[in-house]
Tab-separated table of C-alpha atoms and ligand atoms in Angstrom:
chain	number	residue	atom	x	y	z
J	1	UNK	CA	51.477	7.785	123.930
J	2	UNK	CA	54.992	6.672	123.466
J	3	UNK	CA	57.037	6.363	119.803
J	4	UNK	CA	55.862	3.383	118.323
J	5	UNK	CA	57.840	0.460	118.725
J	6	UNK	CA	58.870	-1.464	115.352
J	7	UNK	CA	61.394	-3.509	116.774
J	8	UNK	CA	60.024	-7.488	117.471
J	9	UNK	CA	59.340	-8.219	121.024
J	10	UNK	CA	61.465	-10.617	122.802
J	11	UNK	CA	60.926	-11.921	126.176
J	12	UNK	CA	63.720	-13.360	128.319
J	13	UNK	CA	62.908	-15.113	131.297
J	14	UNK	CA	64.924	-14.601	134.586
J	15	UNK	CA	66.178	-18.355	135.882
J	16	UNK	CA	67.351	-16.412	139.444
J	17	UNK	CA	63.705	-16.368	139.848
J	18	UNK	CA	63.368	-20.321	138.835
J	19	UNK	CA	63.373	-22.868	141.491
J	20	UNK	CA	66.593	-24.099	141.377
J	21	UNK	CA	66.611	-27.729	142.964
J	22	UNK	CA	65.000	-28.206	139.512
J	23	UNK	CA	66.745	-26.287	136.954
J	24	UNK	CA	66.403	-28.921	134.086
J	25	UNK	CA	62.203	-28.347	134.255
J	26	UNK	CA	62.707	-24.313	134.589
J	27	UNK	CA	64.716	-24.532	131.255
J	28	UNK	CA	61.893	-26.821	129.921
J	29	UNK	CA	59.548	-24.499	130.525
J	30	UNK	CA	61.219	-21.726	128.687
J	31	UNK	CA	62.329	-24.009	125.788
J	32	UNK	CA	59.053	-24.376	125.045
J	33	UNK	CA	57.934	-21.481	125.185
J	34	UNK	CA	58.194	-18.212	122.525
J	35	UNK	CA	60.815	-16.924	124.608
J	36	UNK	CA	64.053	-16.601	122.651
J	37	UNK	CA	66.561	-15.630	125.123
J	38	UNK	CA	67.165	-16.419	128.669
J	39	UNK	CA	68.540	-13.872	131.038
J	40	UNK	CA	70.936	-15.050	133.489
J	41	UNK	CA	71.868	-12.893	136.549
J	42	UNK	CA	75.234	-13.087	138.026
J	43	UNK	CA	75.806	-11.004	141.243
J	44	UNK	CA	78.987	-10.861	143.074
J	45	UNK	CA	77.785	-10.035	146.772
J	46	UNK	CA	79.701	-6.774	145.979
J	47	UNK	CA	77.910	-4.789	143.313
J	48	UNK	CA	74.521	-5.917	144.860
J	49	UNK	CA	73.734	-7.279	148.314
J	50	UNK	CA	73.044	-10.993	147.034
J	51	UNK	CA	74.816	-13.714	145.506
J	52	UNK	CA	73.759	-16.123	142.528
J	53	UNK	CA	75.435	-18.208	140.654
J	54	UNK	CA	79.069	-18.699	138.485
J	55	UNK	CA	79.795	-20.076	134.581
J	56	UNK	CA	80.127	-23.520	135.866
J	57	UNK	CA	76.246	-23.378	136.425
J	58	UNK	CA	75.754	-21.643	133.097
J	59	UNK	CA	78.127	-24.554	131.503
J	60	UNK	CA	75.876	-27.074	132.603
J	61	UNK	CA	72.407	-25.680	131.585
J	62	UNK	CA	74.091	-23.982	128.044
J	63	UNK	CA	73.783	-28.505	127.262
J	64	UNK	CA	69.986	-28.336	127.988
J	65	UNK	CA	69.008	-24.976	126.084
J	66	UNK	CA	69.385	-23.603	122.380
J	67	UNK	CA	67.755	-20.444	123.745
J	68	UNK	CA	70.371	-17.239	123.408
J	69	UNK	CA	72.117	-16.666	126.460
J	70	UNK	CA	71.786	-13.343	127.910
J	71	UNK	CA	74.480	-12.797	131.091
J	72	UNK	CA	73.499	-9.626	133.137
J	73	UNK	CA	76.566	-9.219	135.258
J	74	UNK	CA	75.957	-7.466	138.385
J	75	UNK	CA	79.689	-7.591	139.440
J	76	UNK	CA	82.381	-5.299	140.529
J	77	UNK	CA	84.975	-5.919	138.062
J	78	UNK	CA	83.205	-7.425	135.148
J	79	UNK	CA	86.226	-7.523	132.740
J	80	UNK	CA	87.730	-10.154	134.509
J	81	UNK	CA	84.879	-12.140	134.462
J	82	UNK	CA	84.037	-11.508	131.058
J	83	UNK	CA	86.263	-14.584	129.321
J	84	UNK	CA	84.596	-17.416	131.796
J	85	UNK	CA	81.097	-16.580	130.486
J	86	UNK	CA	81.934	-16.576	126.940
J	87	UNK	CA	83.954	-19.978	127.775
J	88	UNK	CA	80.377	-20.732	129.349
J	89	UNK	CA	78.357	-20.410	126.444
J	90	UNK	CA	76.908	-17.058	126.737
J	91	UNK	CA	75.741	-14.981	123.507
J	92	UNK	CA	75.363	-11.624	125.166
J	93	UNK	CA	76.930	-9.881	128.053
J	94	UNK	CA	75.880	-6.551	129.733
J	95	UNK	CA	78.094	-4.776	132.398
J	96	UNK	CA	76.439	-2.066	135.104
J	97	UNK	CA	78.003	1.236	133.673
J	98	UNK	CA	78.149	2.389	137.413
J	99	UNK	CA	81.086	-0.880	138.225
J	100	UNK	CA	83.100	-0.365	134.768
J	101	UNK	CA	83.288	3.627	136.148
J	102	UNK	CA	84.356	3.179	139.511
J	103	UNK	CA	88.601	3.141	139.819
J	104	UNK	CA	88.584	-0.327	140.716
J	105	UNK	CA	88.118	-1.627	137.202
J	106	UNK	CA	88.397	-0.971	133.484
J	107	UNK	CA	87.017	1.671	131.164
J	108	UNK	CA	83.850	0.819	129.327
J	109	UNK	CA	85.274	0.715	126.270
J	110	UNK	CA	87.690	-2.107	126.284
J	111	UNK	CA	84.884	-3.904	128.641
J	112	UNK	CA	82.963	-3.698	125.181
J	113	UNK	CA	85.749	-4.136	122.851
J	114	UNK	CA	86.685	-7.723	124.782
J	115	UNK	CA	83.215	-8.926	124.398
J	116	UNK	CA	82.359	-7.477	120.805
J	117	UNK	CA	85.770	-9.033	119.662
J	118	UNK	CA	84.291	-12.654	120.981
J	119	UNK	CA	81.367	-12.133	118.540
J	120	UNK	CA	78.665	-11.729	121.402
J	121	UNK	CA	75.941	-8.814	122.160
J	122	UNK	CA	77.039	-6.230	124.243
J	123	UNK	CA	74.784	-4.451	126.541
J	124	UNK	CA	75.329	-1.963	128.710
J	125	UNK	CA	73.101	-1.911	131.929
J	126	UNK	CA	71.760	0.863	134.147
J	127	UNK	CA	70.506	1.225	137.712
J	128	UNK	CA	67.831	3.271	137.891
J	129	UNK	CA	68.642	6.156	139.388
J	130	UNK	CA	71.736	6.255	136.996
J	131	UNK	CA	70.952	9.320	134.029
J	132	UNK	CA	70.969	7.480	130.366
J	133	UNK	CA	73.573	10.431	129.294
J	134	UNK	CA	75.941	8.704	130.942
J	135	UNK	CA	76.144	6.006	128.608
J	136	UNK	CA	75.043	8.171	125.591
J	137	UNK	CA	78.658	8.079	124.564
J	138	UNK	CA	78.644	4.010	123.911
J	139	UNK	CA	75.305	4.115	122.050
J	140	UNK	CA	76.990	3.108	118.827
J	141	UNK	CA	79.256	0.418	120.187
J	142	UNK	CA	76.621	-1.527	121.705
J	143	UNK	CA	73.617	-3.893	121.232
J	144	UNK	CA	71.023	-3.069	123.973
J	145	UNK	CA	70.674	-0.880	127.052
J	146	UNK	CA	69.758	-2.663	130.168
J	147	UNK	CA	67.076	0.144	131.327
J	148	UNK	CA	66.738	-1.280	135.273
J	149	UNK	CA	63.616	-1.182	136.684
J	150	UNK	CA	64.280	-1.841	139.848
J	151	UNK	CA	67.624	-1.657	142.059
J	152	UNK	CA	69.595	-4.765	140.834
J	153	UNK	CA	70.208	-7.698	142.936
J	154	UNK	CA	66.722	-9.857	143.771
J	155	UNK	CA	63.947	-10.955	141.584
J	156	UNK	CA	60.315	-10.588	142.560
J	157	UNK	CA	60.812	-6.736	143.531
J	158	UNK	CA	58.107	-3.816	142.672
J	159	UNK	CA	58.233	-2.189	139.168
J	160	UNK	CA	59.724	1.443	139.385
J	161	UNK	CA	57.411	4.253	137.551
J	162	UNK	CA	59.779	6.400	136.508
J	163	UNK	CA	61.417	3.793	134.561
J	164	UNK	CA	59.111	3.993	131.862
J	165	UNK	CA	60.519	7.650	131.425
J	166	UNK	CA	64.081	6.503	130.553
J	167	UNK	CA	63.040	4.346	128.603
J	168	UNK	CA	60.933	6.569	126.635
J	169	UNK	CA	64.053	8.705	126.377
J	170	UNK	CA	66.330	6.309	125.345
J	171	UNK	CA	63.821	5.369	122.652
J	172	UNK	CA	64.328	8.868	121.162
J	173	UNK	CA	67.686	8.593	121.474
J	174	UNK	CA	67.872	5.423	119.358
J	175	UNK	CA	65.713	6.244	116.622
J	176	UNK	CA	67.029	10.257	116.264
J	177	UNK	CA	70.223	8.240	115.779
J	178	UNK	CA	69.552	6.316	113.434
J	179	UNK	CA	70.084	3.362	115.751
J	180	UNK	CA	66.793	1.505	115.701
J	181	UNK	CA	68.010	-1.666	114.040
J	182	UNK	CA	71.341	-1.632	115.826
J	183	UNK	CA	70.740	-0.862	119.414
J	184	UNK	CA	67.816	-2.330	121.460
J	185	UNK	CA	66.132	-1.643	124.901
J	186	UNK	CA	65.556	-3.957	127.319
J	187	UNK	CA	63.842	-3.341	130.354
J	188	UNK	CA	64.641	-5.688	133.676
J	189	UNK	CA	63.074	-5.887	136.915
J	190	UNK	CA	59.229	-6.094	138.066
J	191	UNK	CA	57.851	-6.737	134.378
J	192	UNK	CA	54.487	-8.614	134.877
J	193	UNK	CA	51.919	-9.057	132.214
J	194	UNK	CA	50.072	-6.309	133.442
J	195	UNK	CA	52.490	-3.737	132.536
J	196	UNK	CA	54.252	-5.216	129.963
J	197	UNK	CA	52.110	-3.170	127.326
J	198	UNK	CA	53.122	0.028	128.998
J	199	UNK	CA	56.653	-0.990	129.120
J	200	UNK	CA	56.944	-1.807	124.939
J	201	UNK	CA	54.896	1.212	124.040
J	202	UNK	CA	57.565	3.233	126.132
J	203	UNK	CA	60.305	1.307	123.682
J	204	UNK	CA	61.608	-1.107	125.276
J	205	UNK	CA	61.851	-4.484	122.612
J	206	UNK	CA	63.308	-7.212	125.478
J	207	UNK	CA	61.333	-8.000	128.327
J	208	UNK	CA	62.690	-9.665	131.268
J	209	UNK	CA	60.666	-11.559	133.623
J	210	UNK	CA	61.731	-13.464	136.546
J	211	UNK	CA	58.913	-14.111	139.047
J	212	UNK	CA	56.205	-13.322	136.747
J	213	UNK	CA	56.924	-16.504	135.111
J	214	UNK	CA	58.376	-19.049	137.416
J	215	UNK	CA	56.332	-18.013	140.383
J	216	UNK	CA	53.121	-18.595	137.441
J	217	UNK	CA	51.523	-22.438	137.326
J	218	UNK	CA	52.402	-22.507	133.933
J	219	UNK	CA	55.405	-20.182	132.826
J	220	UNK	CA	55.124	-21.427	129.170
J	221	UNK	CA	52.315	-19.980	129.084
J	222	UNK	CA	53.033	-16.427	130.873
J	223	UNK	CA	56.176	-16.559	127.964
J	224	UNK	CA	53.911	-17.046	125.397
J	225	UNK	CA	51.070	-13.997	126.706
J	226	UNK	CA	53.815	-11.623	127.192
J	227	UNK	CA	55.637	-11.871	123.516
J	228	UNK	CA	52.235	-10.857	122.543
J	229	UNK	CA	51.415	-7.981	124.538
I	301	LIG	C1	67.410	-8.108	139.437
I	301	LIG	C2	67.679	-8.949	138.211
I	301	LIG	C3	66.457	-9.233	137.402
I	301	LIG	C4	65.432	-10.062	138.144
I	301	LIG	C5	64.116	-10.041	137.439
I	301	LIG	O1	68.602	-7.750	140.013
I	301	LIG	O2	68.600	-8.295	137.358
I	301	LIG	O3	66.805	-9.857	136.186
I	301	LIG	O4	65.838	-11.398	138.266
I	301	LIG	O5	63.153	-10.668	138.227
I	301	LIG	P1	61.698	-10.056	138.431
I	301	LIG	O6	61.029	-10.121	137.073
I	301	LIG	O7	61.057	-10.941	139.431
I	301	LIG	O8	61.856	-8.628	138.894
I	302	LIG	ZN1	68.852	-9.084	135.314
């Protein structure tokens, strides 16, 4: 059994897993749904072995949706890529703690500090076979942890066991801290109705699903099943 979870469940649905020669139905779909956020993968062909898409695309679908806009940046150097997004519309931004390490970019903390001083969630995500401690140190600067369930950079890949482990021990974490209303956990990659349940009684409070939904008849509906798990 796994600490309860208090927090409200939101599920965010991936659009890199939406067919996008239609984008204006995928966002239908969601904007009718219970969802309340939309998570939006960027990836840089650097940071992960596939590319997506840029702010100009988030621009233009930030006009069809009210939903909260939740950028997962899967880039090298995601400081410098930080003011287009917010330019773009988006409400929250998390950054890969294993690209804001690396020499090639900034420290964490002003990645955070330029994002929190635009008004917008920060999140900070890991890969998973990156340790939470290493991000134990931001815990109280940020909004949610990005717990990855699978290696970042395609949708529609197998849910990783062990993930519901971290997040289990993040959830301790959170609540030993006093950081239960602050800080949440969401969990990304491979989250499918059937183990969404085992996922939010690890901790985790925001679901992403990509394929699970848009590869679905009716995603609406898959939206509306999983806030209720
Ligand atoms: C993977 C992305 C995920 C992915 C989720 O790199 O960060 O957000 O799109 O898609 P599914 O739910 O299909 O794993
Ligand atoms: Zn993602």
């Amino acid at each position: 059994m796994g600490t309860e979870n208090k927090q409200k469940i939101v599920v965010a649905p991936s659009l890199l897993a939406a067919d996008f020669s239609n984008l204006e139905k995928a966002l239908g779909y969601c904007n009718n749904s219970s969802a309340t956020w939309l998570h939006l993968d960027i990836m840089d062909q650097q940071f992960v072995p596939n590319l997506s898409f840029g702010p100009g695309i988030v621009k233009n679908i930030r006009k069809h949706s009210k939903l909260f806009f939740d950028v997962h940046l899967m880039v090298s150097n995601p400081f410098e890529m930080i003011d287009s997004f917010i330019d773009a519309g988006a409400d929250g931004i998390s950054f890969h703690i294993e690209a804001s390490e690396s020499r090639f970019t900034f420290p964490p903390k002003l990645i955070i500090n330029k994002i929190k001083r635009a008004n917008l969630l920060c999140g900070i995500a890991i890969k998973p076979k990156t340790p939470f401690t290493i991000i134990k140190k931001y815990m109280d600067l940020i909004d949610y942890v990005v717990v990855m369930s699978v290696e970042p950079g395609f949708a529609g890949q197998k849910f990783i066991p062990k993930s519901i482990d971290k997040i289990k021990e993040i959830r301790s974490f959170i609540d030993e801290k006093n950081l239960t209303d602050k800080v949440s956990i969401q969990c990304d990659g491979g989250v499918k109705l059937h183990n969404a349940k085992d996922v939010v009684d690890a901790g985790a409070n925001i679901l992403v699903a990509g394929s699970e939904v848009f590869q679905s008849e009716n995603p609406t509906e898959i939206i509306n099943k999983m806030s209720q798990v």
